[in-house]
Amino acid sequence: MGLVARGLRDLIARILAPPIARHGVWLFALGVSVAFLTSCWDFHSNQREISVQLYEGTDLSFDLSPDGRWIVLDLVGQLWQLPLGGGDAVALTDAVRDTVEAHEPRWAPDGTSVLFWRGYSLGLMKPLWLLSLDSGHTRALVADTIRLFEPAWSPSGKMLAVVRSQNRARPNDRSLHLYDMATGELTPMPTQGLPANTRNTLHMPTWSPDGRAVAVVVGAAEGPIWEVDVETGDAVRLTPQGVRGTHPTYSPDGVSIAYVAPDADSNAQLWVQRRGAPGRRQLTETADGTEHLTTAFGRVVWTPTGHRLVFARAGRLWSVPREGGDPTEIPFTANVRFSQQRPELPPLQFPTPGSEQRARGFTGIALAPSADLIALIALDSLWLVTLDGHASSIASVGTNASGLAWSPDGGTLAWSGGRNGEENLFATDIATRATAQLTALPGQESRSAWSPDGRQLAFLHAVPRGRRTVGHLRVFAVDGAPIERVDQTTDLGRAPGASRYTPLNLVPQWSSDGSSLFLATFGGRVAVVPLQGARRSLRLPAAANSVRWISDDSVVFVYEDQLHAARLGSDSTTIAEGRPITGDAALYPVVARNGAVLYVSADGLRLRRPNGATIRLGWPIRFRTAIPPELVIRNVRLVDARGTAREPSNIVVTHGRIEQITRGSAVPAATGARVVDAEGRFLIPGLIDLHAHPVDEAQLRGALYFGVTTLRDLGNPIARVAAWRDAVAAGTMSGPRIVLGGLQFAPGCVTFGGGWCIFSEFVQHPPDDSVAARGLALAHAFGTETVKLYQPQSLPGARRFIEMAHRLGMRVTGHYGHNLPLLAAGMDGEEHTGMFGPVVYQDVAALAHAAGLVITPTLVPWRWSMAISSDTAVFSTPELAPFTDPATRRFFSGSRFRASAIPSLEQASRNHRATVRRLHQAGVIIGAGTDLSAPTWAVHGEMEELVASGLTPGEALAAATSTAARILGAESEIGAVAPGMIADLVILEADPLVDIRNTRRIWAVIQGGRVVDRKRLRNPDP
């Protein structure tokens, strides 16, 4: 069944069939989603024409026609043809029209067609297609689910040698296969002559001219080149001992082989040697030193006469005589034209001081056993909510409190709190509002569950074991003083992923008789753990998450952002296929013993009664934003990207915004105003981190301490980060104001070998538009401003996803933003450009500039990785120790960070800087983001990396202030020092335009007109 037919079948099965045929639920899911997406705000989208002339290619691949007259190359996801001598390229495919990418062209030996891989899934699958040069038609050779790489034609054109990856979990395990063009049969190629430990690390096959052998690179990226007999599998090594090469290619007469390998100075060069002979000859002399061996050169191809070799290097095409000499460039130009949908998105505006807001986030949620009361942890407090929407706070639980478990009698709530990695369990009596500590064990206790009789509590216990954390499921009797030793508990064995930040489906739940516990793990599996006896496993349907047991044989769960129910099968080891029980979006379900289900939907909380009736509760908790006192800053020098003010200024701040800026004599302060005399120091706008993944309160405190007054979250459990956003706005928590991202979306789920699509409170893989609409509705419900498009596996789905997000007024950033179909859809931003792939060249830079794509490169992780690989004691430094929780310290001191990795990290950093330099030179808008949970000084390191990449100190400062605000859509609110702007300010001891490192010399931080107590940030109240 074809892709379109399968998609239509799935759409009907998932949306139409279950509601109509099984349960009679009204068919409104799709209609409601469409209405919701089109009614949120007055949407306008402008179409404009993009035209760009390209003359360099990123990750350029090409091939020569059999007669040597023509070149076919891939450029920005399209195939192009040009004469061997260079000139204007003619497009053979259209990425925008087809909504796919085409890469790695290979000309058929008969010259009538071109083989390529088609980019339905970016980086995950590479289905092979064939383009007829006469008709322009394309056809698929293999199914989309078969992962094939680096195809090579046999000289007869009857066979292909391909690299196949069959293990999704280990994509680098690649074996050599033969594909029969006549039958479509794919068979393993014998490779027994290769060393046994290398047969699954094969790359870049190429046929010998007589068709009897295939040369292949052995290694994860580059390595020794071996020749394998196609019939027998016998193998001989071609390259000298110790030489690691790439891109092997036979001369037309089969006498020689050319390849790329490093010279004595580690620069990638082109070499030729006689087949089977020890000597070799160097053909090129390059010394740019900016790229890895595998990306410095692209493919190498002999001309049909064997007199010259054509190769790709540094984004351009070259040829060189087989005897060596100066390479000759083969110049080309390619004109890219497409229409772009550019929406008019609403500006981002922050709550005004003293305004009433709805709290949309929480770190714990529970439904009373009687289903008449809801408990929530939000705004550092424990709340009770009645079904008529009345909310009251009954206890202060602290910033890091999470998780909730209601006792069977409805009188007590258990929760966890403390530093990340050292949490303990607590219990709050609802009647008296008194809180008692239940545990004081080493490590982290979280995710508790009361036994049916209310006498025992089960929980997940994460214990440090050297550089690892080991999770266990434990039970203890609740009878008085807190337990302090593990021998006071019953150990029920390992619990994968036991952590306070484990997804909500990993919560232990009791059987009705209290004899067993259910623990859902990853991949749709459930462990049934008896208090006595052996475990057994159950299999949940598909990608079930947030599993909740209503009874021993009945569960509800979320599947594709919709509530489903299922019953235990007759064999007691599997669960029957789930059926949807609501038509609306759903996340974070919790249940009562009568079968009622509380969940988050597109308008907030909803309660589904056992009879199917739904109560809409919305967001019942309200708060008022903090009101800062009046503030006057005297004698301060203003700094922005345009330069430093020479004369000291005075700034008057009222209700958190700058009211006026004057020079000369001091402005008298209003009664009760706080006066800060800067004594001639330097003032910059508050810093903005555009790419953060906050994991703990300590990290947020540290960011504010280092002058970050606003950060954009781009992927985390969404309710938790929304709760932190609300707490900062309410003034109950110290940290940067948070622009919410929360969910990451990868449209177009494709599974391999019985795999599953991921759906959670963090990552979503919607297979179709209706599921994507539900996910976006949930993101919008929490107040998301920007969604992250994370490695989409379907470009058509990703393009429609962008349009849906824009209709909700949300910006879209993520990975693969330079992709033509996504640019045409108006994708707003791109993260990490140049970080994970090759250095980008003029094509990507010119397209990004022309399409208005904003880029957050995140350079600083390389510096941080090198620092932590050199010395894990960095966490003990005065600037990091107060802001590093135990769990973060353990993670970054793990085995993944080794001193031996520093040279490769340094090379990757140089490559990344080279990319940013090209983007900046092309006029691309660049913002500052860190992609780090540690260290908290990361934004300063990012600005320093931007300067090292060619930006001036002023431009780097703008990337973290005014430009960053523009990227957020908040340029009328933050990012500048001007009347009417929110007073987010940092006072420095020295001018950052003289040395960007001076941004670290902070004298004072002001957020929203309130002077931050930095000393208290380092030593918060316990």
mmCIF file with all atom_site columns, N, CA and C in Angstrom, residues 578-624:
data_model
loop_
_atom_site.group_PDB
_atom_site.id
_atom_site.type_symbol
_atom_site.label_atom_id
_atom_site.label_alt_id
_atom_site.label_comp_id
_atom_site.label_asym_id
_atom_site.label_entity_id
_atom_site.label_seq_id
_atom_site.pdbx_PDB_ins_code
_atom_site.Cartn_x
_atom_site.Cartn_y
_atom_site.Cartn_z
_atom_site.occupancy
_atom_site.B_iso_or_equiv
_atom_site.pdbx_formal_charge
_atom_site.auth_seq_id
_atom_site.auth_comp_id
_atom_site.auth_asym_id
_atom_site.auth_atom_id
_atom_site.pdbx_PDB_model_num
ATOM 1   N N  . GLY A 1 578 ? -6.989  -0.106 22.415 1.00 0.00 ? 578 GLY A N  1
ATOM 2   C CA . GLY A 1 578 ? -7.735  0.964  23.050 1.00 0.00 ? 578 GLY A CA 1
ATOM 3   C C  . GLY A 1 578 ? -8.782  1.570  22.141 1.00 0.00 ? 578 GLY A C  1
ATOM 4   N N  . ARG A 1 579 ? -9.770  2.191  22.751 1.00 0.00 ? 579 ARG A N  1
ATOM 5   C CA . ARG A 1 579 ? -10.812 2.898  22.021 1.00 0.00 ? 579 ARG A CA 1
ATOM 6   C C  . ARG A 1 579 ? -10.901 4.317  22.566 1.00 0.00 ? 579 ARG A C  1
ATOM 7   N N  . PRO A 1 580 ? -11.083 5.309  21.708 1.00 0.00 ? 580 PRO A N  1
ATOM 8   C CA . PRO A 1 580 ? -11.184 6.690  22.199 1.00 0.00 ? 580 PRO A CA 1
ATOM 9   C C  . PRO A 1 580 ? -12.463 6.882  22.988 1.00 0.00 ? 580 PRO A C  1
ATOM 10  N N  . ILE A 1 581 ? -12.374 7.587  24.094 1.00 0.00 ? 581 ILE A N  1
ATOM 11  C CA . ILE A 1 581 ? -13.559 7.851  24.910 1.00 0.00 ? 581 ILE A CA 1
ATOM 12  C C  . ILE A 1 581 ? -13.912 9.331  24.933 1.00 0.00 ? 581 ILE A C  1
ATOM 13  N N  . THR A 1 582 ? -13.101 10.163 24.303 1.00 0.00 ? 582 THR A N  1
ATOM 14  C CA . THR A 1 582 ? -13.437 11.569 24.105 1.00 0.00 ? 582 THR A CA 1
ATOM 15  C C  . THR A 1 582 ? -12.998 11.963 22.714 1.00 0.00 ? 582 THR A C  1
ATOM 16  N N  . GLY A 1 583 ? -13.566 13.037 22.214 1.00 0.00 ? 583 GLY A N  1
ATOM 17  C CA . GLY A 1 583 ? -13.148 13.534 20.914 1.00 0.00 ? 583 GLY A CA 1
ATOM 18  C C  . GLY A 1 583 ? -12.227 14.728 20.999 1.00 0.00 ? 583 GLY A C  1
ATOM 19  N N  . ASP A 1 584 ? -11.900 15.160 22.226 1.00 0.00 ? 584 ASP A N  1
ATOM 20  C CA . ASP A 1 584 ? -11.097 16.362 22.379 1.00 0.00 ? 584 ASP A CA 1
ATOM 21  C C  . ASP A 1 584 ? -9.645  16.013 22.672 1.00 0.00 ? 584 ASP A C  1
ATOM 22  N N  . ALA A 1 585 ? -8.799  17.031 22.679 1.00 0.00 ? 585 ALA A N  1
ATOM 23  C CA . ALA A 1 585 ? -7.392  16.843 22.997 1.00 0.00 ? 585 ALA A CA 1
ATOM 24  C C  . ALA A 1 585 ? -7.244  16.520 24.475 1.00 0.00 ? 585 ALA A C  1
ATOM 25  N N  . ALA A 1 586 ? -6.210  15.740 24.814 1.00 0.00 ? 586 ALA A N  1
ATOM 26  C CA . ALA A 1 586 ? -6.041  15.326 26.208 1.00 0.00 ? 586 ALA A CA 1
ATOM 27  C C  . ALA A 1 586 ? -4.568  15.115 26.528 1.00 0.00 ? 586 ALA A C  1
ATOM 28  N N  . LEU A 1 587 ? -4.209  15.520 27.745 1.00 0.00 ? 587 LEU A N  1
ATOM 29  C CA . LEU A 1 587 ? -2.864  15.317 28.280 1.00 0.00 ? 587 LEU A CA 1
ATOM 30  C C  . LEU A 1 587 ? -2.980  15.318 29.802 1.00 0.00 ? 587 LEU A C  1
ATOM 31  N N  . TYR A 1 588 ? -2.051  14.665 30.484 1.00 0.00 ? 588 TYR A N  1
ATOM 32  C CA . TYR A 1 588 ? -1.971  14.627 31.941 1.00 0.00 ? 588 TYR A CA 1
ATOM 33  C C  . TYR A 1 588 ? -3.237  14.061 32.603 1.00 0.00 ? 588 TYR A C  1
ATOM 34  N N  . PRO A 1 589 ? -3.711  12.887 32.223 1.00 0.00 ? 589 PRO A N  1
ATOM 35  C CA . PRO A 1 589 ? -4.907  12.348 32.885 1.00 0.00 ? 589 PRO A CA 1
ATOM 36  C C  . PRO A 1 589 ? -4.591  11.810 34.280 1.00 0.00 ? 589 PRO A C  1
ATOM 37  N N  . VAL A 1 590 ? -5.521  11.975 35.200 1.00 0.00 ? 590 VAL A N  1
ATOM 38  C CA . VAL A 1 590 ? -5.504  11.326 36.511 1.00 0.00 ? 590 VAL A CA 1
ATOM 39  C C  . VAL A 1 590 ? -6.916  10.810 36.756 1.00 0.00 ? 590 VAL A C  1
ATOM 40  N N  . VAL A 1 591 ? -7.051  9.774  37.583 1.00 0.00 ? 591 VAL A N  1
ATOM 41  C CA . VAL A 1 591 ? -8.337  9.106  37.727 1.00 0.00 ? 591 VAL A CA 1
ATOM 42  C C  . VAL A 1 591 ? -8.740  9.021  39.184 1.00 0.00 ? 591 VAL A C  1
ATOM 43  N N  . ALA A 1 592 ? -10.036 8.863  39.408 1.00 0.00 ? 592 ALA A N  1
ATOM 44  C CA . ALA A 1 592 ? -10.606 8.568  40.716 1.00 0.00 ? 592 ALA A CA 1
ATOM 45  C C  . ALA A 1 592 ? -11.060 7.117  40.719 1.00 0.00 ? 592 ALA A C  1
ATOM 46  N N  . ARG A 1 593 ? -11.352 6.598  41.909 1.00 0.00 ? 593 ARG A N  1
ATOM 47  C CA . ARG A 1 593 ? -11.673 5.175  42.000 1.00 0.00 ? 593 ARG A CA 1
ATOM 48  C C  . ARG A 1 593 ? -13.011 4.842  41.356 1.00 0.00 ? 593 ARG A C  1
ATOM 49  N N  . ASN A 1 594 ? -13.879 5.845  41.120 1.00 0.00 ? 594 ASN A N  1
ATOM 50  C CA . ASN A 1 594 ? -15.155 5.573  40.452 1.00 0.00 ? 594 ASN A CA 1
ATOM 51  C C  . ASN A 1 594 ? -15.050 5.638  38.939 1.00 0.00 ? 594 ASN A C  1
ATOM 52  N N  . GLY A 1 595 ? -13.827 5.858  38.413 1.00 0.00 ? 595 GLY A N  1
ATOM 53  C CA . GLY A 1 595 ? -13.635 5.895  36.971 1.00 0.00 ? 595 GLY A CA 1
ATOM 54  C C  . GLY A 1 595 ? -13.652 7.268  36.359 1.00 0.00 ? 595 GLY A C  1
ATOM 55  N N  . ALA A 1 596 ? -13.869 8.319  37.145 1.00 0.00 ? 596 ALA A N  1
ATOM 56  C CA . ALA A 1 596 ? -13.795 9.681  36.618 1.00 0.00 ? 596 ALA A CA 1
ATOM 57  C C  . ALA A 1 596 ? -12.362 10.000 36.225 1.00 0.00 ? 596 ALA A C  1
ATOM 58  N N  . VAL A 1 597 ? -12.201 10.797 35.155 1.00 0.00 ? 597 VAL A N  1
ATOM 59  C CA . VAL A 1 597 ? -10.883 11.139 34.636 1.00 0.00 ? 597 VAL A CA 1
ATOM 60  C C  . VAL A 1 597 ? -10.754 12.655 34.536 1.00 0.00 ? 597 VAL A C  1
ATOM 61  N N  . LEU A 1 598 ? -9.715  13.179 35.150 1.00 0.00 ? 598 LEU A N  1
ATOM 62  C CA . LEU A 1 598 ? -9.367  14.597 35.030 1.00 0.00 ? 598 LEU A CA 1
ATOM 63  C C  . LEU A 1 598 ? -8.210  14.717 34.054 1.00 0.00 ? 598 LEU A C  1
ATOM 64  N N  . TYR A 1 599 ? -8.277  15.693 33.147 1.00 0.00 ? 599 TYR A N  1
ATOM 65  C CA . TYR A 1 599 ? -7.222  15.848 32.164 1.00 0.00 ? 599 TYR A CA 1
ATOM 66  C C  . TYR A 1 599 ? -7.159  17.290 31.682 1.00 0.00 ? 599 TYR A C  1
ATOM 67  N N  . VAL A 1 600 ? -6.077  17.626 30.992 1.00 0.00 ? 600 VAL A N  1
ATOM 68  C CA . VAL A 1 600 ? -5.925  18.943 30.378 1.00 0.00 ? 600 VAL A CA 1
ATOM 69  C C  . VAL A 1 600 ? -6.372  18.845 28.927 1.00 0.00 ? 600 VAL A C  1
ATOM 70  N N  . SER A 1 601 ? -7.189  19.802 28.502 1.00 0.00 ? 601 SER A N  1
ATOM 71  C CA . SER A 1 601 ? -7.623  19.855 27.111 1.00 0.00 ? 601 SER A CA 1
ATOM 72  C C  . SER A 1 601 ? -7.359  21.249 26.555 1.00 0.00 ? 601 SER A C  1
ATOM 73  N N  . ALA A 1 602 ? -7.987  21.567 25.436 1.00 0.00 ? 602 ALA A N  1
ATOM 74  C CA . ALA A 1 602 ? -7.662  22.811 24.731 1.00 0.00 ? 602 ALA A CA 1
ATOM 75  C C  . ALA A 1 602 ? -8.045  24.057 25.507 1.00 0.00 ? 602 ALA A C  1
ATOM 76  N N  . ASP A 1 603 ? -8.968  23.951 26.473 1.00 0.00 ? 603 ASP A N  1
ATOM 77  C CA . ASP A 1 603 ? -9.382  25.113 27.255 1.00 0.00 ? 603 ASP A CA 1
ATOM 78  C C  . ASP A 1 603 ? -9.019  24.971 28.719 1.00 0.00 ? 603 ASP A C  1
ATOM 79  N N  . GLY A 1 604 ? -8.110  24.074 29.057 1.00 0.00 ? 604 GLY A N  1
ATOM 80  C CA . GLY A 1 604 ? -7.700  23.876 30.436 1.00 0.00 ? 604 GLY A CA 1
ATOM 81  C C  . GLY A 1 604 ? -8.164  22.546 30.976 1.00 0.00 ? 604 GLY A C  1
ATOM 82  N N  . LEU A 1 605 ? -8.494  22.499 32.272 1.00 0.00 ? 605 LEU A N  1
ATOM 83  C CA . LEU A 1 605 ? -8.871  21.245 32.919 1.00 0.00 ? 605 LEU A CA 1
ATOM 84  C C  . LEU A 1 605 ? -10.291 20.835 32.530 1.00 0.00 ? 605 LEU A C  1
ATOM 85  N N  . ARG A 1 606 ? -10.465 19.537 32.324 1.00 0.00 ? 606 ARG A N  1
ATOM 86  C CA . ARG A 1 606 ? -11.784 18.969 32.104 1.00 0.00 ? 606 ARG A CA 1
ATOM 87  C C  . ARG A 1 606 ? -11.913 17.697 32.938 1.00 0.00 ? 606 ARG A C  1
ATOM 88  N N  . LEU A 1 607 ? -13.110 17.431 33.417 1.00 0.00 ? 607 LEU A N  1
ATOM 89  C CA . LEU A 1 607 ? -13.389 16.225 34.182 1.00 0.00 ? 607 LEU A CA 1
ATOM 90  C C  . LEU A 1 607 ? -14.428 15.412 33.442 1.00 0.00 ? 607 LEU A C  1
ATOM 91  N N  . ARG A 1 608 ? -14.060 14.175 33.103 1.00 0.00 ? 608 ARG A N  1
ATOM 92  C CA . ARG A 1 608 ? -14.989 13.260 32.450 1.00 0.00 ? 608 ARG A CA 1
ATOM 93  C C  . ARG A 1 608 ? -15.552 12.311 33.495 1.00 0.00 ? 608 ARG A C  1
ATOM 94  N N  . ARG A 1 609 ? -16.861 12.361 33.660 1.00 0.00 ? 609 ARG A N  1
ATOM 95  C CA . ARG A 1 609 ? -17.513 11.467 34.608 1.00 0.00 ? 609 ARG A CA 1
ATOM 96  C C  . ARG A 1 609 ? -17.640 10.063 34.017 1.00 0.00 ? 609 ARG A C  1
ATOM 97  N N  . PRO A 1 610 ? -17.888 9.057  34.863 1.00 0.00 ? 610 PRO A N  1
ATOM 98  C CA . PRO A 1 610 ? -18.029 7.684  34.344 1.00 0.00 ? 610 PRO A CA 1
ATOM 99  C C  . PRO A 1 610 ? -19.132 7.536  33.307 1.00 0.00 ? 610 PRO A C  1
ATOM 100 N N  . ASN A 1 611 ? -20.168 8.375  33.346 1.00 0.00 ? 611 ASN A N  1
ATOM 101 C CA . ASN A 1 611 ? -21.243 8.286  32.352 1.00 0.00 ? 611 ASN A CA 1
ATOM 102 C C  . ASN A 1 611 ? -20.919 9.012  31.054 1.00 0.00 ? 611 ASN A C  1
ATOM 103 N N  . GLY A 1 612 ? -19.717 9.596  30.954 1.00 0.00 ? 612 GLY A N  1
ATOM 104 C CA . GLY A 1 612 ? -19.299 10.275 29.737 1.00 0.00 ? 612 GLY A CA 1
ATOM 105 C C  . GLY A 1 612 ? -19.525 11.768 29.736 1.00 0.00 ? 612 GLY A C  1
ATOM 106 N N  . ALA A 1 613 ? -20.265 12.293 30.695 1.00 0.00 ? 613 ALA A N  1
ATOM 107 C CA . ALA A 1 613 ? -20.484 13.736 30.781 1.00 0.00 ? 613 ALA A CA 1
ATOM 108 C C  . ALA A 1 613 ? -19.181 14.436 31.159 1.00 0.00 ? 613 ALA A C  1
ATOM 109 N N  . THR A 1 614 ? -18.992 15.638 30.624 1.00 0.00 ? 614 THR A N  1
ATOM 110 C CA . THR A 1 614 ? -17.740 16.368 30.833 1.00 0.00 ? 614 THR A CA 1
ATOM 111 C C  . THR A 1 614 ? -18.014 17.711 31.491 1.00 0.00 ? 614 THR A C  1
ATOM 112 N N  . ILE A 1 615 ? -17.226 18.022 32.520 1.00 0.00 ? 615 ILE A N  1
ATOM 113 C CA . ILE A 1 615 ? -17.271 19.315 33.181 1.00 0.00 ? 615 ILE A CA 1
ATOM 114 C C  . ILE A 1 615 ? -16.036 20.101 32.759 1.00 0.00 ? 615 ILE A C  1
ATOM 115 N N  . ARG A 1 616 ? -16.240 21.308 32.270 1.00 0.00 ? 616 ARG A N  1
ATOM 116 C CA . ARG A 1 616 ? -15.129 22.159 31.842 1.00 0.00 ? 616 ARG A CA 1
ATOM 117 C C  . ARG A 1 616 ? -14.746 23.088 32.983 1.00 0.00 ? 616 ARG A C  1
ATOM 118 N N  . LEU A 1 617 ? -13.546 22.901 33.512 1.00 0.00 ? 617 LEU A N  1
ATOM 119 C CA . LEU A 1 617 ? -13.083 23.687 34.646 1.00 0.00 ? 617 LEU A CA 1
ATOM 120 C C  . LEU A 1 617 ? -12.147 24.821 34.239 1.00 0.00 ? 617 LEU A C  1
ATOM 121 N N  . GLY A 1 618 ? -11.582 24.742 33.043 1.00 0.00 ? 618 GLY A N  1
ATOM 122 C CA . GLY A 1 618 ? -10.643 25.767 32.593 1.00 0.00 ? 618 GLY A CA 1
ATOM 123 C C  . GLY A 1 618 ? -9.401  25.800 33.464 1.00 0.00 ? 618 GLY A C  1
ATOM 124 N N  . TRP A 1 619 ? -8.924  27.000 33.765 1.00 0.00 ? 619 TRP A N  1
ATOM 125 C CA . TRP A 1 619 ? -7.769  27.193 34.643 1.00 0.00 ? 619 TRP A CA 1
ATOM 126 C C  . TRP A 1 619 ? -8.268  27.912 35.892 1.00 0.00 ? 619 TRP A C  1
ATOM 127 N N  . PRO A 1 620 ? -8.612  27.191 36.935 1.00 0.00 ? 620 PRO A N  1
ATOM 128 C CA . PRO A 1 620 ? -9.306  27.810 38.070 1.00 0.00 ? 620 PRO A CA 1
ATOM 129 C C  . PRO A 1 620 ? -8.431  28.629 39.008 1.00 0.00 ? 620 PRO A C  1
ATOM 130 N N  . ILE A 1 621 ? -7.118  28.434 38.996 1.00 0.00 ? 621 ILE A N  1
ATOM 131 C CA . ILE A 1 621 ? -6.251  29.169 39.923 1.00 0.00 ? 621 ILE A CA 1
ATOM 132 C C  . ILE A 1 621 ? -5.868  30.510 39.298 1.00 0.00 ? 621 ILE A C  1
ATOM 133 N N  . ARG A 1 622 ? -6.055  31.556 40.066 1.00 0.00 ? 622 ARG A N  1
ATOM 134 C CA . ARG A 1 622 ? -5.726  32.899 39.591 1.00 0.00 ? 622 ARG A CA 1
ATOM 135 C C  . ARG A 1 622 ? -4.696  33.539 40.510 1.00 0.00 ? 622 ARG A C  1
ATOM 136 N N  . PHE A 1 623 ? -3.935  34.455 39.951 1.00 0.00 ? 623 PHE A N  1
ATOM 137 C CA . PHE A 1 623 ? -2.958  35.189 40.750 1.00 0.00 ? 623 PHE A CA 1
ATOM 138 C C  . PHE A 1 623 ? -2.781  36.581 40.157 1.00 0.00 ? 623 PHE A C  1
ATOM 139 N N  . ARG A 1 624 ? -2.174  37.445 40.955 1.00 0.00 ? 624 ARG A N  1
ATOM 140 C CA . ARG A 1 624 ? -1.845  38.787 40.468 1.00 0.00 ? 624 ARG A CA 1
ATOM 141 C C  . ARG A 1 624 ? -0.340  38.910 40.331 1.00 0.00 ? 624 ARG A C  1
#
